[in-house]
Amino acid sequence: MSERAAAPENADPRPRRFEIGAESFLLDGDPMRVIAGALHYFRVHPGQWADRIAKAKMLGLNAIETYVPWNAHEPQPGQVSFDGQLDLPRFLDLVAEAGLLAIVRPGPYICAEWDGGGLPGWLFRDPAVGVRTSEEVYLRAVRAWFETLLPVVAQRQVTRGGPVILLQVENEYGAYGDDDVYLKSIVSIMREAGIEVPLVTCDQADPTMFDRGGLRDVHKTATFGSRSPERLAILREAQPDGPLMCMEYWNGWFDHWGAPHHVTDAAAQAADLDDLLAAGASVNLYMVHGGTNFGLTNGANDKGIYQPTVTSYDYDAPLSEDGWPTAKYWAFREAIARHAAVPDEAPGTRPVAPTPALRLERAASLASVVERLGEQVETPHVPTSDELGHYQGFTLYAVDLPARSAPRLLSVAEVRDRAVVAVDGVPVGTLSRADKAFGLPIPAGGPGELTLLVEDQGRVNYGTRIGEAKGVFGPVLLDDEELRGWRTRPLGLDPAAVLPYATPATTSVTGPAFAVASFDLENTADLHLDTGAWGKGVAWVNGFCLGRYWSRGPQRTLYVPGPATHPGANTLVLFELHGGRAEDLSFRPAPDLGPTEI
């Protein structure tokens, strides 16, 4: 039988059939191999979606896969958005307009190195709620979310003239639990919401995980990034009939702050992809284009040591973080061309990015604007940020300090995840979950005020610590004396609220403070902001949040997407925790992701 290796050249509004056959996927009854690539709409500026989709098609792909991050779409209960960077309907429509098909993986848990694995922090305010189980409160919240989300997807299924051919049930569940009642509940909710296309599960290529994470009547797929024939054989044991598919072919990896940048050998990876395709399997490249953890959306791992993920989600993918072909792109294109049709058109190469001069002009200390960034809450005990309904970013804690004739030890049970500690506005040190540093000396002095500026560096997205709260966990002790009577302020970091109150500053900034700089452009352009010599903080260009930076590395530059810039004057704002000099802030002609690890 002939194999349909590509979708039609243009979107087709006719209802179509996509099925799981005895040996292969079937599109309108004809055998089809799915050659897909992961491209997360929420990690790419909407003005660049069409470009990234087009370049994925030029690689030889016939489908685009995306997760759906529940917490981004519903940051507070009932407050659902599909606007801007979260416009999933428009993204899927662009996929269809490009003549490609789509795979949607709505979770509700997605991992994805994304904050909390996509599960909202508010979901766990009730201590009785389950995590990825058939527990009633959890499932009720999942149902409410899916009843909002899935109609958007359902009307874009191939059965209704759209691009969507597959939906995934949960995500690598076999690595977490074995509650088949939960998985069956997800299937039922999906079907009740109008999902007609086939459903699949995905798990790591391990017999136990396939058993725990699979369902008898749902097609199984695997995740792996090497030794494809061996992993496909394991999958075939678990899934005796139907098409073989690697739902995540890991062609790179992600990075943590303070660790090396990961890369994999392009030629070796392409050879393994060739083996996978030669075996007749379908594939989803994870990632074809990684993009960026814009805002404060990165996740974290904690397998004994807390490791937050960096802002860049470059992933050493075929398309770089700023959307240009890498050596891996061309190697993969050659491999795919041996098994499927590849378009004649190919992308160009990355242009040299402009390096406009940056002028530090103004600054505002956090203390001078803090009342404009959030309401203060008074409690006798020290609260977590989750108790205050604050699920992402920074929280400022304050408490009265007694007089001290000699230095005394400040200690907290735990801080999640990092705190800049100050006495009467003067920094005295940091507390850090990653470094397991939960105590420091407080100098002698008269009565005063202790503040802890606590940063949630990303909620754990994998493993048993999914769903944990953030902030300070008491008791907070000064030697053996508990500090009580807390004044806590969840901070909404809004540059627009700060700019009117910034005062002239041209040489340096001492944190915690907001620094305001300007630069000029002839035309909109991708930029690479070098923050490597500044301390730690968050950056915005024209109000668009680029994400976190940290001198700890490996990431040195922040990607500025061209659609976030303007011809003429542009504004850069940094929320800097420690300090930096104007002369150490600049743009580079190309990204710098730091030292590499093979």
Coordinates of C-alpha atoms in Angstrom, one line a residue:
M1 CA 0.0 0.0 0.0
S2 CA 1.2 3.5 -0.7
E3 CA 1.9 5.8 2.2
R4 CA 0.5 9.3 2.5
A5 CA 3.5 11.2 3.7
A6 CA 2.1 14.7 3.7
A7 CA -1.2 16.4 4.3
P8 CA -2.8 18.5 1.4
E9 CA -1.0 21.6 0.5
N10 CA -3.8 23.9 1.7
A11 CA -6.3 23.6 4.5
D12 CA -9.3 21.5 3.5
P13 CA -12.7 22.4 5.1
R14 CA -14.2 19.0 4.1
P15 CA -14.9 16.6 7.0
R16 CA -12.4 13.8 6.9
R17 CA -11.6 10.5 8.7
F18 CA -8.5 9.8 10.7
E19 CA -8.3 6.3 12.2
I20 CA -5.9 3.9 13.8
G21 CA -5.7 0.9 11.4
A22 CA -4.4 -2.6 11.9
E23 CA -1.0 -1.6 10.7
S24 CA -0.9 2.2 10.2
F25 CA -2.8 5.4 10.7
L26 CA -5.5 6.0 8.1
L27 CA -6.5 9.3 6.6
D28 CA -9.7 8.9 4.6
G29 CA -9.0 5.2 4.4
D30 CA -5.4 5.6 3.0
P31 CA -2.3 4.7 5.0
M32 CA -0.5 7.7 6.5
R33 CA 2.7 8.1 8.4
V34 CA 2.6 11.0 10.9
I35 CA 5.8 13.1 10.9
A36 CA 5.1 15.8 13.4
G37 CA 6.9 18.4 15.4
A38 CA 6.2 19.9 18.8
L39 CA 5.7 23.7 18.6
H40 CA 4.1 25.3 21.7
Y41 CA 2.1 28.3 20.8
F42 CA 2.5 29.6 24.4
R43 CA 6.3 29.7 24.0
V44 CA 6.3 31.7 20.7
H45 CA 5.2 35.3 20.1
P46 CA 1.9 35.2 18.2
G47 CA 3.4 37.4 15.5
Q48 CA 5.8 34.5 14.8
W49 CA 3.5 31.5 14.8
A50 CA 3.1 31.5 11.0
D51 CA 6.8 31.7 10.4
R52 CA 7.6 28.8 12.7
I53 CA 4.8 26.6 11.3
A54 CA 6.1 27.3 7.7
K55 CA 9.7 26.4 8.6
A56 CA 8.4 23.2 10.3
K57 CA 6.6 22.3 7.1
M58 CA 9.8 23.0 5.1
L59 CA 11.5 20.4 7.3
G60 CA 9.2 17.8 5.8
L61 CA 6.6 17.6 8.6
N62 CA 3.0 16.9 8.0
A63 CA 1.7 17.8 11.5
I64 CA 2.3 20.1 14.4
E65 CA 1.9 19.0 18.0
T66 CA 1.2 21.2 21.0
Y67 CA 0.5 20.9 24.7
V68 CA -2.2 23.1 26.3
P69 CA -1.1 24.8 29.7
W70 CA -4.1 24.9 31.9
N71 CA -2.5 27.3 34.4
A72 CA -1.7 29.9 31.7
H73 CA -5.3 29.8 30.3
E74 CA -6.9 29.9 33.8
P75 CA -4.6 31.6 36.3
Q76 CA -7.4 32.1 38.7
P77 CA -10.5 29.9 39.0
G78 CA -13.1 30.8 36.3
Q79 CA -10.8 33.5 34.7
V80 CA -10.2 31.8 31.4
S81 CA -8.4 33.4 28.4
F82 CA -7.7 32.4 24.9
D83 CA -6.3 35.8 23.9
G84 CA -2.9 36.9 22.6
Q85 CA -0.2 34.3 23.2
L86 CA -2.9 31.9 24.4
D87 CA -5.0 32.1 21.3
L88 CA -5.1 28.3 20.6
P89 CA -8.0 28.6 18.1
R90 CA -5.9 31.0 15.9
F91 CA -2.8 28.8 16.2
L92 CA -4.7 25.7 15.1
D93 CA -6.2 27.7 12.3
L94 CA -2.8 28.8 11.1
V95 CA -1.7 25.1 11.2
A96 CA -4.6 24.3 8.9
E97 CA -3.9 27.2 6.6
A98 CA -0.4 25.9 6.2
G99 CA -1.8 22.5 5.0
L100 CA -0.7 20.7 8.1
L101 CA -2.5 18.5 10.6
A102 CA -2.4 18.9 14.3
I103 CA -2.0 16.8 17.5
V104 CA -3.3 18.3 20.7
R105 CA -2.1 17.2 24.2
P106 CA -4.3 18.9 26.7
G107 CA -3.2 17.0 29.8
P108 CA -4.5 18.2 32.2
Y109 CA -1.0 17.6 33.3
I110 CA 1.6 18.3 30.6
C111 CA 5.1 18.4 32.3
A112 CA 6.8 20.3 29.4
E113 CA 9.3 21.9 31.8
W114 CA 6.4 24.3 32.4
D115 CA 5.4 25.9 35.7
G116 CA 3.7 23.2 37.7
G117 CA 3.4 20.9 34.7
G118 CA 0.5 23.1 33.6
L119 CA -1.6 22.4 36.7
P120 CA -2.8 25.7 38.3
G121 CA -1.5 26.6 41.8
W122 CA -5.1 27.4 42.9
L123 CA -6.1 23.9 42.3
F124 CA -4.3 22.7 45.4
R125 CA -5.6 25.3 47.9
D126 CA -7.9 22.6 49.2
P127 CA -5.7 20.1 51.1
A128 CA -8.1 17.3 50.3
V129 CA -7.6 17.7 46.5
G130 CA -5.8 14.8 44.7
V131 CA -3.0 15.2 42.3
R132 CA -3.4 13.4 39.0
T133 CA -5.9 10.9 40.6
S134 CA -9.5 10.0 40.5
E135 CA -10.1 12.1 43.6
E136 CA -13.4 13.9 43.3
V137 CA -12.4 17.5 43.8
Y138 CA -9.5 17.2 41.4
L139 CA -11.7 15.5 38.7
R140 CA -14.4 18.1 39.1
A141 CA -11.9 20.9 38.4
V142 CA -10.5 19.0 35.4
R143 CA -14.0 18.5 34.0
A144 CA -14.8 22.2 34.3
W145 CA -11.6 23.1 32.5
F146 CA -12.1 20.5 29.8
E147 CA -15.7 21.6 29.2
T148 CA -14.3 25.1 28.4
L149 CA -11.2 24.0 26.4
L150 CA -12.3 20.9 24.4
P151 CA -15.1 22.5 22.4
V152 CA -12.4 24.8 20.9
V153 CA -10.5 21.7 19.9
A154 CA -13.5 19.7 18.9
Q155 CA -14.7 22.1 16.3
R156 CA -11.2 21.9 14.7
Q157 CA -11.1 18.1 14.4
V158 CA -10.6 16.6 10.9
T159 CA -14.1 15.2 11.2
R160 CA -15.4 18.7 11.1
G161 CA -13.0 20.1 8.5
G162 CA -10.2 21.1 10.8
P163 CA -6.6 19.9 11.3
V164 CA -6.8 18.0 14.6
I165 CA -6.2 14.2 14.1
L166 CA -5.2 13.0 17.6
L167 CA -5.7 13.9 21.3
Q168 CA -3.5 12.6 24.1
V169 CA -4.9 11.3 27.4
E170 CA -2.8 12.8 30.3
N171 CA 1.0 12.6 29.9
E172 CA 3.5 9.9 30.7
Y173 CA 1.2 8.8 33.5
G174 CA 3.1 5.6 34.0
A175 CA 6.0 7.5 35.5
Y176 CA 3.7 8.9 38.2
G177 CA 0.7 6.8 39.1
D178 CA -1.4 3.7 38.2
D179 CA -5.0 5.0 38.7
D180 CA -6.8 3.6 35.6
V181 CA -10.1 5.0 37.0
Y182 CA -8.5 8.5 36.6
L183 CA -7.4 7.8 33.0
K184 CA -10.8 6.4 32.1
S185 CA -12.4 9.5 33.6
I186 CA -10.3 11.7 31.3
V187 CA -11.3 9.6 28.3
S188 CA -15.0 9.9 29.3
I189 CA -14.7 13.7 29.7
M190 CA -13.0 14.0 26.3
R191 CA -15.6 11.9 24.5
E192 CA -18.5 13.7 26.3
A193 CA -17.0 17.1 25.1
G194 CA -17.3 16.0 21.5
I195 CA -13.8 14.6 20.8
E196 CA -14.3 12.1 17.9
V197 CA -10.7 11.6 16.7
P198 CA -8.5 8.8 18.1
L199 CA -7.1 9.1 21.6
V200 CA -3.6 8.0 22.6
T201 CA -1.5 7.7 25.7
C202 CA 2.3 8.2 25.8
D203 CA 4.8 6.8 28.2
Q204 CA 8.6 6.2 28.4
A205 CA 9.7 3.0 26.7
D206 CA 9.4 0.8 29.7
P207 CA 7.1 -2.1 30.2
T208 CA 6.0 -1.1 33.7
M209 CA 5.3 2.4 32.7
F210 CA 3.3 1.3 29.7
D211 CA 1.3 -1.0 32.0
R212 CA 0.7 1.8 34.6
G213 CA 0.0 4.6 32.2
G214 CA -2.0 2.8 29.5
L215 CA -5.6 1.7 28.9
R216 CA -6.6 -1.4 27.0
D217 CA -8.8 0.4 24.5
V218 CA -6.5 3.5 24.0
H219 CA -3.6 3.3 21.6
K220 CA -0.2 3.5 23.2
T221 CA 2.7 5.6 22.0
A222 CA 6.3 6.0 23.4
T223 CA 8.7 8.7 24.4
F224 CA 12.5 8.4 23.8
G225 CA 15.4 10.0 22.2
S226 CA 17.9 7.3 21.2
R227 CA 18.2 3.6 20.3
S228 CA 15.0 3.8 18.3
P229 CA 14.8 0.2 17.1
E230 CA 15.2 -1.1 20.7
R231 CA 12.6 1.3 22.1
L232 CA 10.1 0.6 19.3
A233 CA 10.4 -3.2 20.0
I234 CA 9.5 -2.4 23.7
L235 CA 6.5 -0.4 22.4
R236 CA 5.4 -3.2 20.1
E237 CA 5.3 -5.6 23.1
A238 CA 3.0 -3.2 24.9
Q239 CA 1.0 -2.3 21.7
P240 CA 0.8 -5.5 19.7
D241 CA -1.1 -4.0 16.7
G242 CA -1.6 -0.7 15.0
P243 CA 1.0 1.9 14.1
L244 CA 4.1 2.5 16.1
M245 CA 4.6 6.1 17.1
C246 CA 7.2 7.9 19.1
M247 CA 5.1 10.8 20.6
E248 CA 8.2 12.5 21.9
Y249 CA 11.4 12.0 20.0
W250 CA 13.8 13.9 22.3
N251 CA 16.2 15.5 19.9
G252 CA 17.7 17.8 22.6
W253 CA 17.2 18.7 26.2
F254 CA 16.4 21.5 28.5
D255 CA 18.7 23.5 30.9
H256 CA 18.7 24.4 34.6
W257 CA 20.2 27.5 36.1
G258 CA 23.7 26.9 37.3
A259 CA 24.2 23.8 35.0
P260 CA 25.7 23.5 31.5
H261 CA 23.7 24.1 28.3
H262 CA 22.7 20.8 26.7
V263 CA 23.3 19.8 23.1
T264 CA 23.2 16.5 21.2
D265 CA 25.2 15.5 18.1
A266 CA 23.1 16.4 15.0
A267 CA 24.5 13.6 12.8
A268 CA 24.0 10.9 15.5
Q269 CA 20.5 12.2 16.2
A270 CA 19.6 12.2 12.5
A271 CA 20.9 8.7 12.1
D272 CA 18.7 7.5 14.9
L273 CA 15.7 9.3 13.4
D274 CA 16.5 7.6 10.1
D275 CA 16.3 4.2 12.0
L276 CA 13.0 5.2 13.5
L277 CA 11.5 6.1 10.1
A278 CA 13.0 3.1 8.4
A279 CA 11.1 0.9 10.9
G280 CA 7.9 2.4 9.5
A281 CA 7.1 4.3 12.7
S282 CA 5.4 7.7 13.0
V283 CA 7.1 10.4 15.0
N284 CA 6.7 13.7 16.8
L285 CA 10.0 15.6 17.1
Y286 CA 10.2 17.0 20.6
M287 CA 10.9 19.8 19.9
V288 CA 11.0 21.0 16.3
H289 CA 11.1 24.5 17.8
G290 CA 11.4 25.1 21.6
G291 CA 10.8 28.8 21.9
T292 CA 11.0 30.7 25.2
N293 CA 9.6 30.6 28.7
F294 CA 8.4 34.1 28.5
G295 CA 7.2 35.8 31.7
L296 CA 7.6 33.6 34.8
T297 CA 6.4 30.4 33.2
N298 CA 9.4 28.1 33.6
G299 CA 9.1 24.9 35.6
A300 CA 11.6 23.1 37.9
N301 CA 12.7 19.7 38.9
D302 CA 13.3 18.5 42.4
K303 CA 14.8 15.0 42.8
G304 CA 16.5 15.8 46.1
I305 CA 17.9 19.1 44.7
Y306 CA 15.7 21.9 43.5
Q307 CA 16.6 22.9 39.9
P308 CA 14.6 25.7 38.2
T309 CA 14.6 25.6 34.4
V310 CA 16.1 28.6 32.5
T311 CA 14.1 31.1 30.4
S312 CA 15.3 29.8 27.1
Y313 CA 13.6 26.6 25.8
D314 CA 15.9 26.4 22.9
Y315 CA 16.1 22.6 23.6
D316 CA 18.9 22.3 21.0
A317 CA 16.0 21.8 18.5
P318 CA 16.2 21.9 14.7
L319 CA 14.8 25.5 14.8
S320 CA 16.7 27.6 17.3
E321 CA 15.1 29.7 20.0
D322 CA 14.9 32.6 17.6
G323 CA 13.4 30.4 14.8
W324 CA 16.4 29.7 12.5
P325 CA 17.6 26.4 11.1
T326 CA 20.5 24.7 12.9
A327 CA 22.8 21.9 11.7
K328 CA 20.3 19.6 13.2
Y329 CA 17.5 21.0 11.0
W330 CA 19.4 20.2 7.8
A331 CA 20.5 16.7 9.1
F332 CA 16.9 15.9 10.0
R333 CA 15.6 17.2 6.7
E334 CA 17.9 14.8 4.8
A335 CA 16.8 11.9 7.0
I336 CA 13.1 12.7 6.5
A337 CA 13.6 13.1 2.7
R338 CA 14.7 9.4 2.6
H339 CA 11.2 8.4 3.8
A340 CA 8.8 11.1 2.8
A341 CA 8.3 14.0 0.5
V342 CA 10.1 17.2 1.6
P343 CA 9.2 20.6 0.1
D344 CA 11.6 22.2 -2.4
E345 CA 11.4 25.5 -0.5
A346 CA 13.8 25.8 2.5
P347 CA 14.4 28.5 5.1
G348 CA 17.2 31.0 4.9
T349 CA 19.9 31.5 7.5
R350 CA 19.8 33.7 10.6
P351 CA 20.6 37.4 9.9
V352 CA 22.9 39.3 12.2
A353 CA 20.7 40.9 14.8
P354 CA 21.0 44.7 15.4
T355 CA 22.9 45.8 18.5
P356 CA 21.4 49.2 19.3
A357 CA 23.0 51.3 22.1
L358 CA 21.2 50.9 25.4
R359 CA 20.9 54.0 27.6
L360 CA 20.1 53.6 31.3
E361 CA 18.0 56.6 32.1
R362 CA 15.9 56.0 35.3
A363 CA 15.5 53.7 38.3
A364 CA 13.0 53.2 41.1
S365 CA 13.8 51.2 44.2
L366 CA 11.3 48.5 45.1
A367 CA 10.6 50.3 48.4
S368 CA 9.6 53.5 46.6
V369 CA 6.9 51.8 44.5
V370 CA 5.9 48.7 46.4
E371 CA 2.5 50.1 47.5
R372 CA 1.6 50.3 43.8
L373 CA 2.4 46.7 43.2
G374 CA 0.0 44.9 45.6
E375 CA -2.1 45.1 48.7
Q376 CA -0.5 44.2 52.1
V377 CA -2.0 41.4 54.2
E378 CA -1.5 41.2 58.0
T379 CA -1.3 37.8 59.7
P380 CA 0.0 36.6 63.0
H381 CA 1.8 33.7 61.3
V382 CA 4.0 33.7 58.2
P383 CA 1.8 32.7 55.3
T384 CA 2.7 30.9 52.1
S385 CA 2.1 32.8 48.9
D386 CA -0.6 30.3 48.0
E387 CA -2.5 31.1 51.1
L388 CA -2.7 34.7 49.8
G389 CA -4.0 33.5 46.3
H390 CA -0.6 34.5 44.7
Y391 CA 0.6 31.7 42.5
Q392 CA 3.5 33.1 40.5
G393 CA 6.3 35.6 40.9
F394 CA 7.4 37.5 43.9
T395 CA 6.1 38.1 47.5
L396 CA 7.4 40.6 50.0
Y397 CA 7.4 39.6 53.6
A398 CA 8.0 42.0 56.5
V399 CA 8.1 41.7 60.3
D400 CA 9.4 43.7 63.2
L401 CA 12.8 42.9 64.6
P402 CA 13.6 43.2 68.3
A403 CA 16.8 45.0 69.4
R404 CA 19.9 42.9 69.2
S405 CA 23.0 43.5 71.3
A406 CA 24.9 40.8 69.3
P407 CA 24.3 39.0 65.9
R408 CA 21.6 36.5 66.0
L409 CA 20.7 33.6 63.6
L410 CA 17.7 33.9 61.4
S411 CA 16.3 30.6 60.3
V412 CA 13.2 29.4 58.4
A413 CA 11.8 26.0 58.1
E414 CA 11.9 26.3 54.3
V415 CA 11.8 29.0 51.6
R416 CA 10.4 28.3 48.2
D417 CA 12.4 29.2 46.4
R418 CA 14.8 32.1 47.0
A419 CA 14.7 35.1 49.3
V420 CA 16.7 38.4 49.4
V421 CA 16.9 39.2 53.1
A422 CA 17.2 42.8 54.3
V423 CA 17.2 44.7 57.6
D424 CA 15.8 48.2 57.4
G425 CA 16.3 48.1 53.6
V426 CA 19.9 47.0 53.7
P427 CA 20.5 43.5 52.2
V428 CA 22.2 41.0 54.6
G429 CA 22.1 37.8 52.5
T430 CA 19.9 35.3 50.7
L431 CA 18.1 32.1 51.6
S432 CA 17.9 29.5 48.8
R433 CA 16.1 26.3 48.4
A434 CA 18.4 25.2 45.6
D435 CA 21.4 25.7 47.9
K436 CA 19.6 24.3 50.9
A437 CA 20.5 27.5 52.7
F438 CA 17.7 28.4 55.2
G439 CA 19.6 30.4 57.7
L440 CA 21.9 33.5 58.0
P441 CA 23.2 35.8 60.7
I442 CA 21.4 39.1 61.4
P443 CA 23.7 41.8 62.6
A444 CA 23.3 43.6 66.0
G445 CA 21.2 46.7 66.1
G446 CA 18.2 48.5 67.5
P447 CA 14.6 47.5 66.7
G448 CA 13.9 47.5 63.0
E449 CA 12.2 45.8 60.1
L450 CA 13.2 42.5 58.6
T451 CA 12.1 41.9 55.0
L452 CA 12.2 38.8 52.8
L453 CA 11.7 39.3 49.1
V454 CA 10.8 35.8 48.0
E455 CA 10.9 34.6 44.4
D456 CA 8.9 31.6 43.2
Q457 CA 11.5 30.4 40.7
G458 CA 9.1 27.9 39.1
R459 CA 6.8 25.2 40.3
V460 CA 8.0 21.6 40.1
N461 CA 6.7 20.1 36.9
Y462 CA 7.7 16.4 37.4
G463 CA 7.5 13.9 40.1
T464 CA 6.0 13.7 43.6
R465 CA 6.4 17.4 44.4
I466 CA 3.8 18.5 41.8
G467 CA 1.2 20.7 43.5
E468 CA 3.4 22.0 46.4
A469 CA 2.9 25.6 47.7
K470 CA 5.3 28.5 47.4
G471 CA 6.6 31.2 49.7
V472 CA 7.9 31.0 53.3
F473 CA 7.2 28.1 55.5
G474 CA 7.5 28.8 59.2
P475 CA 8.3 29.0 61.9
V476 CA 10.7 31.9 61.2
L477 CA 13.1 32.1 64.2
L478 CA 15.6 34.6 65.5
D479 CA 17.8 32.2 67.4
D480 CA 14.9 30.4 69.3
E481 CA 12.4 33.3 69.2
E482 CA 9.6 33.0 66.7
L483 CA 8.9 36.1 64.7
R484 CA 5.2 36.9 64.5
G485 CA 3.0 39.7 63.2
W486 CA 3.7 39.5 59.5
R487 CA 3.0 42.1 56.8
T488 CA 2.9 40.3 53.5
R489 CA 2.5 41.8 50.0
P490 CA 2.0 39.7 46.9
L491 CA 3.7 41.7 44.1
G492 CA 2.3 42.2 40.6
L493 CA 5.3 43.2 38.6
D494 CA 3.8 45.8 36.3
P495 CA 6.3 48.1 34.6
A496 CA 3.5 50.5 33.7
A497 CA 2.9 51.1 37.4
V498 CA 6.5 51.8 38.0
L499 CA 7.6 54.0 35.1
P500 CA 5.9 57.3 36.3
Y501 CA 7.8 57.1 39.6
A502 CA 11.3 56.3 38.3
T503 CA 14.0 59.0 38.8
P504 CA 17.2 59.8 36.9
A505 CA 19.9 57.1 37.0
T506 CA 22.6 56.8 34.4
T507 CA 25.5 54.7 35.7
S508 CA 24.3 51.9 38.0
V509 CA 21.4 50.4 39.9
T510 CA 21.4 48.9 43.4
G511 CA 18.6 46.3 43.9
P512 CA 16.0 45.4 44.6
A513 CA 15.0 48.1 42.1
F514 CA 13.5 48.7 38.6
A515 CA 16.0 50.0 36.0
V516 CA 14.6 51.8 32.9
A517 CA 16.7 52.0 29.7
S518 CA 15.9 53.0 26.1
F519 CA 17.1 52.1 22.7
D520 CA 16.3 53.0 19.1
L521 CA 15.6 50.8 16.1
E522 CA 15.0 51.6 12.4
N523 CA 12.7 48.7 12.0
T524 CA 11.3 45.9 14.2
A525 CA 13.9 43.2 14.7
D526 CA 14.8 40.2 16.8
L527 CA 17.4 41.1 19.5
H528 CA 19.5 39.3 22.0
L529 CA 19.8 41.2 25.3
D530 CA 23.0 40.4 27.2
T531 CA 22.3 40.4 31.0
G532 CA 25.2 38.2 31.9
A533 CA 27.0 40.7 34.1
W534 CA 23.9 41.8 36.0
G535 CA 22.7 39.9 39.0
K536 CA 19.3 38.4 38.9
G537 CA 15.9 39.6 37.8
V538 CA 13.2 39.9 35.2
A539 CA 13.2 41.9 32.0
W540 CA 10.5 43.6 29.8
V541 CA 10.7 45.3 26.4
N542 CA 7.8 47.6 25.7
G543 CA 5.8 45.9 28.4
F544 CA 6.4 42.3 26.9
C545 CA 8.0 40.1 29.6
L546 CA 11.1 38.4 28.2
G547 CA 11.5 36.2 31.3
R548 CA 14.1 35.8 34.0
Y549 CA 17.9 36.3 33.8
W550 CA 20.6 35.3 36.3
S551 CA 24.3 35.7 36.2
R552 CA 24.6 32.1 37.4
G553 CA 24.1 31.0 33.8
P554 CA 24.3 29.0 31.6
Q555 CA 22.0 31.4 29.7
R556 CA 23.5 34.8 29.1
T557 CA 21.2 36.4 26.7
L558 CA 17.4 36.9 26.7
Y559 CA 15.6 36.6 23.3
V560 CA 13.6 39.7 22.3
P561 CA 11.1 38.7 19.6
G562 CA 10.9 41.2 16.8
P563 CA 7.1 41.7 17.1
A564 CA 7.7 43.0 20.7
T565 CA 9.8 45.9 19.3
H566 CA 8.9 49.1 17.5
P567 CA 10.5 51.3 14.9
G568 CA 11.9 54.3 16.8
A569 CA 12.1 54.5 20.5
N570 CA 11.8 51.3 22.7
T571 CA 11.8 50.9 26.4
L572 CA 13.6 48.2 28.4
V573 CA 12.7 47.6 32.1
L574 CA 14.6 45.3 34.5
F575 CA 13.5 44.3 37.9
E576 CA 17.0 43.7 39.3
L577 CA 17.4 42.0 42.7
H578 CA 21.0 42.8 43.4
G579 CA 22.5 45.4 41.1
G580 CA 24.2 46.2 37.9
R581 CA 26.1 48.8 35.9
A582 CA 24.9 50.5 32.8
E583 CA 28.1 49.6 30.9
D584 CA 27.4 45.9 31.4
L585 CA 24.0 46.0 29.7
S586 CA 24.0 45.6 25.9
F587 CA 22.6 43.7 22.9
R588 CA 24.5 40.9 21.1
P589 CA 24.4 40.1 17.4
A590 CA 23.6 36.4 18.2
P591 CA 22.3 34.4 21.2
D592 CA 24.6 33.1 23.9
L593 CA 23.2 30.0 25.7
G594 CA 26.4 29.4 27.6
P595 CA 28.8 26.5 27.9
T596 CA 27.6 23.2 26.5
E597 CA 27.3 19.6 27.7
I598 CA 27.4 16.7 25.3

